[in-house]
Coordinates of C-alpha atoms and ligand atoms in Angstrom, one line a residue:
M1 CA 11.7 -13.9 18.3
D2 CA 11.2 -15.2 15.1
N3 CA 12.0 -13.2 12.6
Q4 CA 10.5 -14.3 9.5
G5 CA 8.3 -11.2 7.6
V6 CA 4.9 -11.1 7.6
L7 CA 3.0 -12.4 4.6
A8 CA 0.0 -9.7 3.6
V9 CA -2.1 -10.3 0.7
I10 CA -3.9 -7.3 -0.1
S11 CA -7.0 -7.6 -3.1
G12 CA -9.5 -4.4 -3.7
F13 CA -11.6 -4.1 -6.9
S14 CA -10.5 -3.0 -9.6
G15 CA -9.8 1.3 -9.5
S16 CA -10.3 0.7 -5.7
G17 CA -7.1 2.8 -5.7
K18 CA -5.1 -0.3 -4.1
G19 CA -2.1 0.3 -6.7
T20 CA -1.8 4.1 -5.1
V21 CA -2.2 2.8 -1.8
M22 CA 1.1 0.0 -2.3
R23 CA 2.7 2.5 -4.2
A24 CA 2.7 5.0 -1.2
L25 CA 3.3 2.3 1.4
L26 CA 6.7 1.3 -0.4
E27 CA 8.0 4.6 -0.6
K28 CA 7.5 5.3 3.2
Y29 CA 8.4 2.2 5.0
D30 CA 11.8 0.0 3.6
N31 CA 10.5 -3.4 5.1
Y32 CA 8.3 -4.4 2.3
A33 CA 9.5 -6.4 -0.6
L34 CA 6.4 -6.1 -3.4
S35 CA 5.6 -9.0 -5.2
V36 CA 5.7 -8.9 -9.1
S37 CA 3.5 -11.5 -10.7
A38 CA 3.3 -12.6 -14.0
T39 CA 0.5 -12.4 -15.7
T40 CA -0.8 -12.7 -20.1
R41 CA -2.6 -9.2 -20.2
S42 CA -1.0 -7.0 -22.3
P43 CA 0.9 -4.2 -20.7
R44 CA -0.6 -0.7 -20.1
E45 CA 0.8 2.3 -21.2
G46 CA 3.7 3.4 -19.0
E47 CA 3.8 -0.1 -17.6
I48 CA 7.8 -1.9 -17.6
D49 CA 8.1 -5.3 -17.6
G50 CA 9.7 -7.0 -14.2
R51 CA 8.5 -4.0 -12.8
D52 CA 5.1 -4.0 -13.1
Y53 CA 4.5 -7.3 -14.5
F54 CA 6.7 -10.1 -15.8
F55 CA 4.4 -9.8 -18.9
R56 CA 3.9 -13.4 -20.4
T57 CA 2.6 -15.9 -23.8
R58 CA -0.2 -18.3 -22.4
E59 CA 2.6 -21.0 -23.4
E60 CA 5.0 -19.4 -20.9
F61 CA 2.7 -19.0 -18.5
E62 CA 1.2 -22.5 -18.5
R63 CA 4.9 -23.5 -18.0
M64 CA 5.5 -21.8 -15.5
I65 CA 2.4 -23.7 -14.1
D66 CA 3.7 -26.8 -15.0
E67 CA 7.2 -25.8 -13.4
K68 CA 5.6 -25.3 -10.1
E69 CA 7.4 -22.0 -10.4
L70 CA 4.2 -20.4 -9.2
L71 CA 2.9 -19.9 -5.8
E72 CA -0.4 -19.8 -7.1
Y73 CA -2.8 -18.4 -10.2
A74 CA -6.1 -17.5 -10.7
Q75 CA -8.1 -16.3 -14.2
Y76 CA -9.4 -12.9 -14.1
V77 CA -11.2 -11.0 -16.9
G78 CA -9.8 -13.0 -19.6
N79 CA -5.9 -13.4 -18.5
Y80 CA -4.0 -15.3 -16.1
Y81 CA -2.4 -14.0 -12.4
G82 CA 0.3 -16.1 -11.0
T83 CA 3.0 -15.1 -8.3
P84 CA 6.5 -16.1 -8.6
K85 CA 7.7 -18.6 -5.5
D86 CA 11.0 -17.6 -5.6
Y87 CA 11.0 -13.9 -4.7
V88 CA 8.0 -15.0 -1.7
M89 CA 10.5 -17.4 -0.2
S90 CA 13.2 -15.9 0.2
N91 CA 12.1 -12.4 1.2
L92 CA 10.4 -14.1 4.2
Q93 CA 12.9 -16.2 5.2
A94 CA 14.9 -12.4 4.8
G95 CA 12.4 -11.0 7.4
K96 CA 10.9 -8.5 4.7
D97 CA 7.0 -8.4 5.1
V98 CA 5.9 -9.2 1.7
L99 CA 3.2 -7.9 -0.3
L100 CA 1.2 -9.9 -2.5
E101 CA -1.5 -7.7 -4.3
I102 CA -4.0 -10.4 -5.8
E103 CA -7.6 -10.9 -6.7
I104 CA -9.3 -13.2 -4.0
Q105 CA -9.3 -16.9 -5.4
G106 CA -5.4 -16.8 -5.3
A107 CA -5.9 -15.2 -1.8
L108 CA -8.2 -18.2 -0.5
K109 CA -5.4 -20.2 -2.1
I110 CA -2.4 -18.5 -0.4
R111 CA -4.0 -19.3 2.8
E112 CA -4.3 -22.4 3.0
S113 CA -1.0 -22.7 2.3
F114 CA 0.6 -20.1 4.9
P115 CA -2.4 -20.3 7.5
D116 CA -0.3 -17.3 9.1
A117 CA -1.0 -15.1 5.9
V118 CA -3.1 -11.9 6.9
L119 CA -5.6 -11.1 4.4
I120 CA -6.7 -7.3 3.9
F121 CA -9.5 -6.2 1.7
I122 CA -9.0 -2.6 0.5
A123 CA -12.8 -1.2 -0.6
P124 CA -13.4 2.4 -2.1
P125 CA -15.6 4.1 0.0
G126 CA -19.1 3.5 -2.4
A127 CA -19.5 1.9 -5.6
A128 CA -19.9 5.0 -7.9
E129 CA -17.0 6.2 -6.9
L130 CA -15.5 3.0 -7.7
R131 CA -16.7 3.3 -11.7
R132 CA -15.7 7.0 -11.6
R133 CA -12.1 5.7 -10.7
L134 CA -12.0 2.9 -12.9
V135 CA -13.4 5.8 -16.3
G136 CA -11.4 8.2 -14.9
R137 CA -8.1 6.0 -15.2
N138 CA -8.9 5.7 -19.1
T139 CA -6.6 2.6 -19.4
E140 CA -9.0 0.1 -20.4
S141 CA -12.0 0.2 -22.9
P142 CA -15.4 0.3 -22.1
E143 CA -16.4 -3.4 -22.4
T144 CA -13.4 -4.1 -20.2
I145 CA -14.5 -1.9 -17.6
E146 CA -18.1 -3.3 -17.5
A147 CA -16.2 -6.7 -17.1
R148 CA -14.1 -5.4 -14.0
L149 CA -17.5 -3.9 -13.1
R150 CA -19.1 -7.4 -13.0
R151 CA -16.1 -9.0 -11.6
A152 CA -16.1 -6.2 -8.5
E153 CA -19.9 -7.3 -7.8
E154 CA -18.8 -11.0 -7.5
E155 CA -15.3 -10.2 -5.5
A156 CA -18.3 -7.9 -3.0
Q157 CA -19.9 -11.3 -2.3
Q158 CA -17.1 -12.9 -0.6
M159 CA -15.3 -9.7 1.2
D160 CA -15.7 -11.1 4.3
E161 CA -13.5 -13.8 3.7
Y162 CA -10.8 -11.6 4.5
D163 CA -9.1 -11.2 8.1
Y164 CA -9.0 -6.9 7.5
L165 CA -11.3 -4.2 5.5
L166 CA -9.7 -1.0 5.0
I167 CA -11.5 2.0 3.2
N168 CA -9.8 4.2 1.0
D169 CA -11.4 7.2 1.1
N170 CA -7.8 9.3 2.3
V171 CA -4.9 7.7 0.3
D172 CA -2.3 8.7 3.6
C173 CA -5.0 7.7 6.2
C174 CA -4.9 4.2 3.8
V175 CA -0.9 3.5 4.2
K176 CA -0.9 4.5 7.3
E177 CA -3.7 1.6 8.7
L178 CA -2.2 -0.5 6.4
H179 CA 1.4 -0.2 7.9
N180 CA 0.0 -0.5 11.3
L181 CA -2.2 -3.5 11.0
I182 CA 0.9 -5.8 8.9
Q183 CA 3.9 -4.3 11.7
S184 CA 1.0 -5.7 14.8
M185 CA 1.7 -8.9 13.0
H186 CA 4.7 -9.4 14.2
M187 CA 3.5 -9.0 17.8
R188 CA 1.5 -12.0 18.0
M189 CA 2.3 -14.3 20.5
K190 CA 2.7 -17.0 18.2
N191 CA 5.9 -15.0 16.9
H192 CA 7.0 -14.4 20.4
L193 CA 6.9 -18.3 21.8
S194 CA 10.9 -18.6 23.2
F195 CA 9.9 -15.3 25.0
A196 CA 7.3 -16.3 26.2
E197 CA 8.8 -19.7 27.9
K198 CA 11.6 -17.7 29.4
I199 CA 9.9 -15.3 31.0
K200 CA 7.6 -18.0 32.6
E201 CA 10.4 -19.6 33.9
E202 CA 11.8 -16.5 35.5
M203 CA 8.8 -15.6 36.9
K204 CA 9.3 -19.2 38.7
Q205 CA 12.4 -17.6 40.3
I206 CA 10.9 -13.9 41.4
Ligands
5GP301 P1 -4.8 -5.5 -13.6 O1 -4.5 -6.2 -14.7 O2 -6.1 -4.5 -12.8 O3 -3.5 -4.8 -13.0 O4 -5.2 -6.7 -11.9 C1 -6.5 -8.0 -12.2 C2 -6.7 -8.5 -11.4 O5 -5.7 -9.1 -11.1 C3 -6.3 -7.6 -9.7 O6 -7.2 -7.7 -8.9 C4 -4.5 -7.7 -9.3 O7 -5.0 -7.8 -7.8 C5 -5.2 -9.4 -9.8 N1 -3.5 -10.2 -9.7 C6 -2.6 -9.2 -10.3 N2 -1.8 -10.5 -9.7 C7 -1.7 -11.3 -9.6 C8 -1.4 -12.6 -8.8 O8 -0.1 -13.0 -8.7 N3 -2.4 -13.7 -9.0 C9 -3.4 -13.4 -8.8 N4 -4.5 -14.8 -7.9 N5 -3.9 -12.1 -8.8 C10 -3.5 -11.1 -9.1

């Protein structure tokens, strides 16, 4: 069996609760490695450099682009966000299932370079609930909330590019579904080709 980890790309509208789902997934299971992205956005209260994001200036971020240190990057509501390459590659090789929590342009770029990656979209039960969650978490100005909702409207048009859709109306259920889904990727036939060849040969002798 191929011991390479699964690369799982998880996207969802700002406020869909995907951050909570990801945290619960990491707490519950130990086979996952969550990639920490670089961003030019300012830290929110309580966010820590190196844990939540690598907070960088635009100059530093552009240097990372030039040095080809990022697997993908995109602009989102006025800021750069990108995935550092080394962490992802080394963890996949070590057999960890690597999680990228990124927006849709980045997700589609990852699919181009990693055709085996699985793209999962996490949606809230409805649009009104999304607005309620975004306003309720109290981390953004009203203008930023509106910009994020407009961006969510655009992203909704492209949701069907994803392989799977999970509805997050109950965090525990969503975490279990996400885990089962990612684990099922290990069972894909293409990960078992050498075993399949062995069985084929054995069956000739039966
Ligand atoms: P936030 O500012 O709410 O933390 O993130 C804004 C958006 O950027 C979210 O949709 C998040 O998934 C996305 N994002 C975070 N890191 C990355 C990244 O490395 N690359 C891309 N393309 N998007 C990212």
